[in-house]
mmCIF file of C-alpha atoms in Angstrom:
data_model
loop_
_atom_site.group_PDB
_atom_site.id
_atom_site.type_symbol
_atom_site.label_atom_id
_atom_site.label_comp_id
_atom_site.label_asym_id
_atom_site.label_seq_id
_atom_site.Cartn_x
_atom_site.Cartn_y
_atom_site.Cartn_z
ATOM 1 C CA MET H 232 17.449 6.533 -70.871
ATOM 2 C CA MET H 233 17.366 3.839 -68.055
ATOM 3 C CA LYS H 234 20.528 2.287 -69.279
ATOM 4 C CA THR H 235 22.164 5.490 -69.118
ATOM 5 C CA VAL H 236 21.165 6.131 -65.533
ATOM 6 C CA LEU H 237 22.451 2.637 -64.534
ATOM 7 C CA ASN H 238 25.649 2.980 -65.876
ATOM 8 C CA LYS H 239 26.090 6.031 -64.191
ATOM 9 C CA LEU H 240 24.948 4.451 -61.067
ATOM 10 C CA LYS H 241 27.410 1.631 -61.366
ATOM 11 C CA LYS H 242 30.042 3.927 -62.088
ATOM 12 C CA HIS H 243 29.773 6.081 -58.807
ATOM 13 C CA TRP H 244 28.339 3.162 -56.659
ATOM 14 C CA ILE H 245 30.646 3.790 -53.631
ATOM 15 C CA THR H 246 29.242 7.221 -53.351
ATOM 16 C CA VAL H 247 25.495 6.106 -53.652
ATOM 17 C CA TRP H 248 26.134 3.571 -50.843
ATOM 18 C CA LEU H 249 27.973 6.065 -48.392
ATOM 19 C CA VAL H 250 25.079 8.618 -48.879
ATOM 20 C CA ILE H 251 22.426 5.880 -47.881
ATOM 21 C CA VAL H 252 24.369 4.873 -45.023
ATOM 22 C CA ALA H 253 24.805 8.221 -43.674
ATOM 23 C CA MET H 254 21.057 8.755 -44.069
ATOM 24 C CA ILE H 255 20.310 5.952 -42.302
ATOM 25 C CA PHE H 256 22.689 6.761 -39.426
ATOM 26 C CA GLY H 257 21.452 10.025 -39.171
ATOM 27 C CA THR H 258 18.186 8.876 -38.908
ATOM 28 C CA PHE H 259 19.274 6.625 -36.220
ATOM 29 C CA VAL H 260 20.987 9.328 -34.070
ATOM 30 C CA SER H 261 18.200 11.560 -34.381
ATOM 31 C CA TYR H 262 15.572 9.351 -32.866
ATOM 32 C CA ALA H 263 17.967 8.268 -30.333
ATOM 33 C CA ILE H 264 18.640 11.948 -29.172
ATOM 34 C CA TYR H 265 14.781 12.608 -29.196
ATOM 35 C CA THR H 266 14.201 9.456 -27.093
ATOM 36 C CA GLU H 267 16.708 10.177 -24.652
ATOM 37 C CA VAL H 268 15.716 13.967 -24.397
ATOM 38 C CA SER H 269 11.914 12.802 -23.982
ATOM 39 C CA SER H 270 12.987 10.540 -21.405
ATOM 40 C CA VAL H 271 14.752 13.264 -19.341
ATOM 41 C CA LYS H 272 11.701 15.513 -19.706
ATOM 42 C CA ARG H 273 9.508 12.715 -18.408
ATOM 43 C CA VAL H 274 11.748 12.299 -15.584
ATOM 44 C CA VAL H 275 12.168 15.775 -14.527
ATOM 45 C CA THR H 276 8.203 16.946 -15.119
ATOM 46 C CA THR H 277 6.897 13.894 -12.959
ATOM 47 C CA LYS H 278 4.750 14.688 -10.067
ATOM 48 C CA SER H 279 4.704 11.341 -8.265
ATOM 49 C CA ALA H 280 7.372 11.170 -5.269
ATOM 50 C CA PRO H 281 7.971 7.994 -3.535
ATOM 51 C CA LYS H 282 5.423 6.768 -1.103
ATOM 52 C CA VAL H 283 6.331 5.437 2.261
ATOM 53 C CA LEU H 284 4.036 2.434 2.640
ATOM 54 C CA PHE H 285 5.214 1.797 6.243
ATOM 55 C CA SER H 286 4.326 4.543 8.152
ATOM 56 C CA SER H 287 2.469 5.838 11.847
ATOM 57 C CA ASN H 288 0.642 8.277 13.119
ATOM 58 C CA CYS H 289 3.545 9.023 15.734
ATOM 59 C CA MET H 290 6.890 7.049 14.495
ATOM 60 C CA TYR H 291 9.303 8.102 11.784
ATOM 61 C CA ASN H 292 12.477 6.782 10.556
ATOM 62 C CA THR H 293 14.268 9.448 12.869
ATOM 63 C CA THR H 294 13.270 9.087 16.576
ATOM 64 C CA TYR H 295 11.450 12.283 18.006
ATOM 65 C CA GLU H 296 10.432 12.695 21.681
ATOM 66 C CA ARG H 297 6.498 13.054 21.727
ATOM 67 C CA ARG H 298 4.473 14.187 24.551
ATOM 68 C CA MET H 299 1.496 12.434 25.110
ATOM 69 C CA PRO H 300 -1.919 14.416 25.339
ATOM 70 C CA ALA H 301 -3.324 11.634 27.758
ATOM 71 C CA GLU H 302 -2.179 8.969 30.063
ATOM 72 C CA VAL H 303 -3.621 6.439 27.569
ATOM 73 C CA PHE H 304 -2.359 6.929 23.833
ATOM 74 C CA ASN H 305 -2.536 4.709 20.622
ATOM 75 C CA VAL H 306 0.267 4.061 18.525
ATOM 76 C CA ASN H 307 -0.648 3.131 15.058
ATOM 77 C CA VAL H 308 1.325 1.112 12.338
ATOM 78 C CA CYS H 309 -0.096 1.382 8.907
ATOM 79 C CA ASN H 310 0.705 -0.246 5.280
ATOM 80 C CA TYR H 311 0.327 3.030 3.705
ATOM 81 C CA ASP H 312 1.736 6.885 3.309
ATOM 82 C CA GLN H 313 0.261 8.855 5.822
ATOM 83 C CA ASN H 314 -0.180 11.617 2.959
ATOM 84 C CA SER H 315 -2.142 9.058 0.887
ATOM 85 C CA PRO H 316 -4.186 6.608 2.936
ATOM 86 C CA ASP H 317 -6.207 5.435 0.119
ATOM 87 C CA MET H 318 -3.319 4.005 -1.522
ATOM 88 C CA PRO H 319 -2.078 1.208 0.518
ATOM 89 C CA ASN H 320 0.963 -1.407 -0.194
ATOM 90 C CA SER H 321 0.050 -4.148 -2.419
ATOM 91 C CA VAL H 322 1.665 -6.635 -0.619
ATOM 92 C CA ASP H 323 1.929 -7.999 3.242
ATOM 93 C CA ILE H 324 4.603 -6.284 5.481
ATOM 94 C CA ASN H 325 5.859 -8.470 8.024
ATOM 95 C CA TYR H 326 7.525 -6.630 11.020
ATOM 96 C CA ILE H 327 8.403 -6.657 14.541
ATOM 97 C CA LEU H 328 7.361 -4.362 17.282
ATOM 98 C CA THR H 329 9.616 -3.525 19.988
ATOM 99 C CA ALA H 330 8.607 -1.656 23.466
ATOM 100 C CA GLN H 331 11.020 -0.663 26.114
ATOM 101 C CA LEU H 332 10.720 1.751 29.121
ATOM 102 C CA ARG H 333 13.680 3.930 29.520
ATOM 103 C CA VAL H 334 14.575 6.477 31.963
ATOM 104 C CA LYS H 335 16.271 9.899 32.016
ATOM 105 C CA TYR H 336 19.203 10.266 34.298
ATOM 106 C CA ASN H 337 21.345 13.531 34.373
ATOM 107 C CA GLY H 338 19.730 14.857 31.352
ATOM 108 C CA THR H 339 20.344 11.805 29.167
ATOM 109 C CA ILE H 340 17.688 8.719 28.062
ATOM 110 C CA MET H 341 18.875 5.431 28.725
ATOM 111 C CA THR H 342 17.993 1.868 29.306
ATOM 112 C CA PHE H 343 17.747 0.453 32.767
ATOM 113 C CA SER H 344 20.581 -1.728 31.874
ATOM 114 C CA GLU H 345 22.670 1.613 30.986
ATOM 115 C CA LEU H 346 21.288 3.345 34.441
ATOM 116 C CA ARG H 347 22.621 0.405 36.262
ATOM 117 C CA ASN H 348 25.872 1.115 35.080
ATOM 118 C CA ALA H 349 25.929 4.935 35.384
ATOM 119 C CA LEU H 350 24.388 4.468 39.105
ATOM 120 C CA GLY H 351 27.201 1.918 39.673
ATOM 121 C CA GLU H 352 27.280 0.497 43.569
ATOM 122 C CA ASP H 353 24.260 2.796 44.366
ATOM 123 C CA THR H 354 21.669 -0.001 44.480
ATOM 124 C CA ALA H 355 19.133 2.015 46.748
ATOM 125 C CA ALA H 356 19.109 4.669 43.798
ATOM 126 C CA TYR H 357 18.434 2.125 41.118
ATOM 127 C CA ASN H 358 15.855 0.399 43.042
ATOM 128 C CA ASN H 359 13.956 3.731 43.571
ATOM 129 C CA TYR H 360 14.035 3.763 39.642
ATOM 130 C CA VAL H 361 12.680 0.177 39.294
ATOM 131 C CA THR H 362 9.577 0.994 42.054
ATOM 132 C CA LYS H 363 8.657 3.877 40.141
ATOM 133 C CA ALA H 364 8.383 1.993 36.929
ATOM 134 C CA GLU H 365 5.179 0.626 37.918
ATOM 135 C CA GLY H 366 2.276 1.873 36.196
ATOM 136 C CA TYR H 367 3.988 2.011 32.395
ATOM 137 C CA SER H 368 2.464 -0.611 30.145
ATOM 138 C CA ILE H 369 1.731 -1.445 26.293
ATOM 139 C CA GLY H 370 -1.383 -3.893 24.713
ATOM 140 C CA LYS H 371 -2.148 -4.389 21.249
ATOM 141 C CA ALA H 372 -5.835 -2.428 20.829
ATOM 142 C CA GLN H 373 -5.941 -3.320 17.128
ATOM 143 C CA ASP H 374 -5.275 -5.898 14.826
ATOM 144 C CA ASN H 375 -6.452 -5.109 11.429
ATOM 145 C CA ASN H 376 -6.196 -9.157 10.322
ATOM 146 C CA SER H 377 -8.058 -10.890 12.849
ATOM 147 C CA ALA H 378 -9.382 -9.497 15.940
ATOM 148 C CA GLY H 379 -10.224 -5.991 14.639
ATOM 149 C CA ILE H 380 -10.576 -3.461 17.527
ATOM 150 C CA ILE H 381 -9.934 -5.201 20.871
ATOM 151 C CA ALA H 382 -12.204 -4.199 23.493
ATOM 152 C CA SER H 383 -10.066 -5.350 26.379
ATOM 153 C CA PRO H 384 -6.387 -5.447 25.100
ATOM 154 C CA ASP H 385 -3.786 -7.733 27.213
ATOM 155 C CA MET H 386 -1.739 -4.747 28.688
ATOM 156 C CA LYS H 387 1.603 -5.916 29.486
ATOM 157 C CA LYS H 388 3.566 -4.113 32.365
ATOM 158 C CA PHE H 389 6.793 -3.129 31.692
ATOM 159 C CA SER H 390 8.160 -3.742 35.096
ATOM 160 C CA ASP H 391 7.170 -7.428 34.547
ATOM 161 C CA HIS H 392 9.990 -7.556 31.945
ATOM 162 C CA SER H 393 12.864 -6.629 33.814
ATOM 163 C CA SER H 394 15.169 -9.495 32.993
ATOM 164 C CA SER H 395 14.921 -8.415 29.247
ATOM 165 C CA ASP H 396 15.623 -4.937 29.953
ATOM 166 C CA TYR H 397 12.106 -3.760 30.456
ATOM 167 C CA THR H 398 11.426 -4.715 26.729
ATOM 168 C CA ILE H 399 8.323 -6.090 25.366
ATOM 169 C CA VAL H 400 8.367 -7.343 21.760
ATOM 170 C CA TYR H 401 5.417 -8.300 19.551
ATOM 171 C CA GLY H 402 6.019 -10.321 16.694
ATOM 172 C CA SER H 403 9.137 -12.961 15.845
ATOM 173 C CA ALA H 404 10.919 -14.655 12.723
ATOM 174 C CA GLU H 405 8.642 -17.803 13.555
ATOM 175 C CA ALA H 406 5.194 -15.399 13.702
ATOM 176 C CA TYR H 407 5.535 -11.499 12.463
ATOM 177 C CA GLU H 408 3.088 -9.196 13.053
ATOM 178 C CA VAL H 409 1.703 -8.701 9.511
ATOM 179 C CA LEU H 410 -0.397 -5.765 7.802
ATOM 180 C CA ALA H 411 -2.218 -7.572 4.840
ATOM 181 C CA GLY H 412 -1.445 -6.199 1.642
ATOM 182 C CA GLY H 413 -4.169 -4.711 -1.103
ATOM 183 C CA SER H 414 -6.288 -2.721 1.293
ATOM 184 C CA SER H 415 -5.378 -0.103 4.075
ATOM 185 C CA SER H 416 -4.291 -1.688 7.243
ATOM 186 C CA ILE H 417 -3.724 -0.662 10.620
ATOM 187 C CA ASP H 418 -2.347 -2.168 13.818
ATOM 188 C CA LYS H 419 -2.880 -0.492 16.867
ATOM 189 C CA PHE H 420 -1.035 -0.560 20.143
ATOM 190 C CA LYS H 421 -2.093 1.269 23.392
ATOM 191 C CA VAL H 422 0.370 2.659 25.672
ATOM 192 C CA ILE H 423 -0.538 3.693 29.141
ATOM 193 C CA VAL H 424 1.645 5.722 31.432
ATOM 194 C CA PRO H 425 0.698 6.839 35.281
ATOM 195 C CA ALA H 426 -1.496 10.032 35.283
ATOM 196 C CA SER H 427 1.169 11.351 37.835
ATOM 197 C CA ASP H 428 3.594 12.045 34.789
ATOM 198 C CA PHE H 429 1.099 14.690 33.874
ATOM 199 C CA GLU H 430 1.917 16.434 37.167
ATOM 200 C CA LYS H 431 5.603 16.731 36.293
ATOM 201 C CA THR H 432 7.415 19.521 34.390
ATOM 202 C CA ASP H 433 10.596 17.392 33.403
ATOM 203 C CA PRO H 434 9.552 13.951 32.097
ATOM 204 C CA GLU H 435 11.513 11.033 33.752
ATOM 205 C CA PHE H 436 10.230 7.889 32.100
ATOM 206 C CA TYR H 437 9.963 7.487 28.350
ATOM 207 C CA VAL H 438 8.148 4.662 26.465
ATOM 208 C CA TYR H 439 10.405 3.666 23.398
ATOM 209 C CA VAL H 440 8.141 2.078 20.524
ATOM 210 C CA GLU H 441 9.979 0.990 17.423
ATOM 211 C CA ALA H 442 8.394 -0.819 14.218
ATOM 212 C CA ASP H 443 10.764 -2.602 12.303
ATOM 213 C CA PRO H 444 9.865 -4.186 8.761
ATOM 214 C CA GLN H 445 11.055 -7.343 7.709
ATOM 215 C CA GLY H 446 12.224 -8.995 4.296
ATOM 216 C CA ASP H 447 11.642 -5.623 2.186
ATOM 217 C CA SER H 448 14.652 -3.562 1.649
ATOM 218 C CA SER H 449 12.721 -0.579 0.638
ATOM 219 C CA LEU H 450 11.099 -0.135 3.911
ATOM 220 C CA THR H 451 12.914 1.307 7.000
ATOM 221 C CA PRO H 452 12.401 1.045 10.952
ATOM 222 C CA ILE H 453 10.213 3.634 12.409
ATOM 223 C CA SER H 454 10.395 5.019 16.167
ATOM 224 C CA THR H 455 9.152 7.196 18.697
ATOM 225 C CA LEU H 456 9.819 8.504 22.162
ATOM 226 C CA LEU H 457 6.700 8.790 23.984
ATOM 227 C CA TYR H 458 6.522 10.534 27.511
ATOM 228 C CA GLY H 459 3.926 12.278 29.732
ATOM 229 C CA SER H 460 4.486 15.766 31.644
ATOM 230 C CA LYS H 461 2.629 18.567 32.391
ATOM 231 C CA ASN H 462 1.123 21.130 29.968
ATOM 232 C CA ILE H 463 3.510 24.143 30.353
ATOM 233 C CA VAL H 464 3.952 27.217 28.064
ATOM 234 C CA ILE H 465 7.402 26.961 26.742
ATOM 235 C CA THR H 466 9.233 29.381 24.375
ATOM 236 C CA ALA H 467 8.081 28.601 20.920
ATOM 237 C CA SER H 468 10.595 27.629 18.297
ATOM 238 C CA TRP H 469 9.855 26.320 14.908
ATOM 239 C CA SER H 470 12.156 25.790 11.838
ATOM 240 C CA GLY H 471 11.876 24.378 8.379
ATOM 241 C CA THR H 472 15.009 22.662 6.136
ATOM 242 C CA LEU H 473 14.958 20.375 3.001
ATOM 243 C CA ALA H 474 15.227 16.844 4.052
ATOM 244 C CA GLU H 475 17.383 16.532 1.064
ATOM 245 C CA ARG H 476 20.880 16.653 1.809
ATOM 246 C CA ASN H 477 23.717 19.041 -0.225
ATOM 247 C CA THR H 478 21.147 20.647 -2.128
ATOM 248 C CA ASN H 479 23.631 23.477 -2.782
ATOM 249 C CA LYS H 480 25.501 20.540 -4.926
ATOM 250 C CA ILE H 481 23.179 17.941 -5.461
ATOM 251 C CA ASP H 482 19.969 18.360 -7.754
ATOM 252 C CA TYR H 483 17.093 16.568 -7.317
ATOM 253 C CA ASP H 484 13.898 15.236 -8.830
ATOM 254 C CA PHE H 485 11.829 16.738 -6.243
ATOM 255 C CA TYR H 486 11.805 17.939 -2.546
ATOM 256 C CA ASN H 487 10.610 17.421 0.891
ATOM 257 C CA TYR H 488 10.373 20.645 3.196
ATOM 258 C CA VAL H 489 10.302 19.686 6.906
ATOM 259 C CA ILE H 490 9.018 21.667 9.879
ATOM 260 C CA THR H 491 9.692 20.855 13.048
ATOM 261 C CA GLY H 492 9.460 22.686 16.344
ATOM 262 C CA SER H 493 7.471 23.076 19.726
ATOM 263 C CA GLY H 494 5.362 25.720 21.548
ATOM 264 C CA SER H 495 2.515 27.556 20.184
ATOM 265 C CA GLY H 496 2.073 30.492 17.362
ATOM 266 C CA THR H 497 1.209 31.051 13.857
ATOM 267 C CA LEU H 498 3.619 30.028 10.990
ATOM 268 C CA ASP H 499 3.909 31.708 7.719
ATOM 269 C CA ILE H 500 5.115 29.252 4.819
ATOM 270 C CA MET H 501 6.391 30.876 1.832
ATOM 271 C CA TRP H 502 8.084 29.548 -1.393
ATOM 272 C CA ASP H 503 8.705 30.853 -4.877
ATOM 273 C CA PRO H 504 6.047 29.676 -7.067
ATOM 274 C CA GLU H 505 8.519 30.439 -10.205
ATOM 275 C CA TRP H 506 10.675 27.476 -8.948
ATOM 276 C CA PHE H 507 8.134 25.430 -6.703
ATOM 277 C CA GLU H 508 5.018 23.849 -6.620
ATOM 278 C CA VAL H 509 3.581 22.200 -3.635
ATOM 279 C CA ASN H 510 1.929 19.192 -3.418
ATOM 280 C CA ASP H 511 -2.033 19.653 -3.239
ATOM 281 C CA PHE H 512 -2.214 17.075 -0.432
ATOM 282 C CA PHE H 513 -0.757 19.548 1.684
ATOM 283 C CA PHE H 514 -3.659 21.860 1.700
ATOM 284 C CA THR H 515 -6.432 19.119 2.305
ATOM 285 C CA ASN H 516 -8.264 17.901 5.500
ATOM 286 C CA TYR H 517 -6.084 14.720 5.425
ATOM 287 C CA SER H 518 -2.775 16.364 6.046
ATOM 288 C CA GLY H 519 -3.603 17.220 9.719
ATOM 289 C CA VAL H 520 -2.684 21.021 8.997
ATOM 290 C CA ASN H 521 -4.421 23.601 10.985
ATOM 291 C CA PHE H 522 -4.402 26.453 8.577
ATOM 292 C CA LYS H 523 -5.187 30.120 10.140
ATOM 293 C CA ASP H 524 -8.898 31.269 9.927
ATOM 294 C CA GLY H 525 -9.472 27.864 8.148
ATOM 295 C CA ASN H 526 -7.519 29.452 4.998
ATOM 296 C CA ASN H 527 -5.956 26.966 2.946
ATOM 297 C CA ILE H 528 -5.374 28.896 -0.302
ATOM 298 C CA PRO H 529 -2.105 30.268 -0.807
ATOM 299 C CA SER H 530 -1.981 34.251 -1.104
ATOM 300 C CA GLU H 531 1.008 36.370 -2.930
ATOM 301 C CA ILE H 532 3.549 38.349 -0.808
ATOM 302 C CA SER H 533 3.306 41.896 -2.289
ATOM 303 C CA ASP H 534 6.537 43.418 -0.573
ATOM 304 C CA GLY H 535 9.484 42.992 1.513
ATOM 305 C CA GLU H 536 12.217 40.290 1.139
ATOM 306 C CA HIS H 537 9.795 37.358 -0.622
ATOM 307 C CA ASP H 538 7.777 39.759 -2.862
ATOM 308 C CA GLY H 539 5.817 37.707 -5.167
ATOM 309 C CA TRP H 540 6.297 34.483 -3.510
ATOM 310 C CA ASN H 541 3.076 32.477 -2.310
ATOM 311 C CA LYS H 542 2.153 32.010 1.326
ATOM 312 C CA VAL H 543 0.088 30.066 3.740
ATOM 313 C CA THR H 544 -0.558 30.505 7.514
ATOM 314 C CA ILE H 545 -0.489 27.566 9.809
ATOM 315 C CA GLU H 546 -1.283 27.211 13.544
ATOM 316 C CA VAL H 547 1.226 25.637 15.362
ATOM 317 C CA ASN H 548 0.734 23.955 19.055
ATOM 318 C CA SER H 549 2.650 21.215 19.862
ATOM 319 C CA ALA H 550 1.460 20.998 23.606
ATOM 320 C CA ASN H 551 -2.114 20.816 22.768
ATOM 321 C CA SER H 552 -2.057 18.591 19.371
ATOM 322 C CA GLY H 553 1.028 16.543 20.028
ATOM 323 C CA LYS H 554 2.100 17.494 16.650
ATOM 324 C CA SER H 555 5.945 18.620 16.502
ATOM 325 C CA ARG H 556 6.146 17.957 12.654
ATOM 326 C CA TYR H 557 4.893 18.812 9.401
ATOM 327 C CA GLU H 558 6.370 18.068 5.932
ATOM 328 C CA MET H 559 5.231 19.108 2.181
ATOM 329 C CA GLN H 560 6.233 17.955 -1.000
ATOM 330 C CA LEU H 561 7.898 20.511 -3.718
ATOM 331 C CA TYR H 562 7.912 19.964 -7.276
ATOM 332 C CA LYS H 563 10.253 21.568 -9.612
ATOM 333 C CA LYS H 564 8.717 24.331 -11.772
ATOM 334 C CA LYS H 565 11.926 25.023 -14.245
ATOM 335 C CA GLU H 566 12.886 21.915 -15.864
ATOM 336 C CA ASN H 567 16.160 23.058 -17.584
ATOM 337 C CA VAL H 568 17.653 24.668 -14.533
ATOM 338 C CA SER H 569 19.777 23.142 -11.966
ATOM 339 C CA TYR H 570 18.635 23.709 -8.196
ATOM 340 C CA THR H 571 22.176 24.181 -7.075
ATOM 341 C CA GLY H 572 24.662 26.795 -6.570
ATOM 342 C CA ASP H 573 23.241 30.337 -6.813
ATOM 343 C CA ASN H 574 19.828 28.684 -7.535
ATOM 344 C CA ASP H 575 20.120 26.338 -4.526
ATOM 345 C CA ALA H 576 16.875 24.834 -4.010
ATOM 346 C CA ALA H 577 16.878 25.939 -0.113
ATOM 347 C CA LYS H 578 16.799 29.632 -1.189
ATOM 348 C CA HIS H 579 13.491 29.525 -2.764
ATOM 349 C CA ILE H 580 11.312 28.453 0.473
ATOM 350 C CA ALA H 581 11.147 29.693 4.201
ATOM 351 C CA CYS H 582 9.082 29.674 7.198
ATOM 352 C CA GLU H 583 8.907 32.493 9.915
ATOM 353 C CA LEU H 584 6.779 32.086 13.319
ATOM 354 C CA HIS H 585 4.936 34.904 14.488
#
């Protein structure tokens, strides 16, 4: 019996070989497809967005004007994402901080060298600006790595640095400013402007501050324009937009909704829960968001254009809080749907000022 079977196998050995090869190949392809699908699924469903491990309480990678709440204001430089202070950068950050006094002339904010060129031969007008530049200064008020909180910081006047275009620099290629890695680190720089600036409705001088990380391509420079002015009631204007570009054509793994504006009021933030899930951090006390009546629990809209959407209401007041920007991270709920075209991600979130 066994001999008969072997004879038949020998007779049809080519067929047997092809069957075995086909089975092995089929198993490999099935595993490869399964692995690829599983990998894609893991990418789409991830809830961890990249952290900005070089940040500030007032500086961003886009320069915004910021009204100082008083003539003394601390600019913080941190080695963690502002949304996750308990998750610091694991390595040291070397950076250079540059501060420069600037002036507004004919509606344009410019450096003193640019002002001189704009005024041409009108030396008297230029000297008038130079005289008024007294009273603006900056000093390091906290060094996380050595001195800690500095009770009497060495305040440097911008007017003493006219030869360098009213620019003061902390750190250099030979001796960088350093934020130690492995734990939350903060350096603070105290900015002082004259109290008289808060008697003006239109600011004349600005303090530009930039922190530029060195040697790490994953970190980007951050900056701000600080000024003092009278706290006046202005027409409120707030709007929200996705930070990601071309969302109608490009499908992203997650999204960032940025709300910017000025003035005071209440702002409804609305999103379709079938398409988006909001990062829980936005609803915590650490987010810096002032929820109306302290209610940070989303409610459901039961009628109108956004029927079925979720909503939270926040109180905004850029003049009192100095906060003119909010950001929330959004995670995709539909794994196998492209958030482009008719399903453009921007169609599933909105905000409205009251």
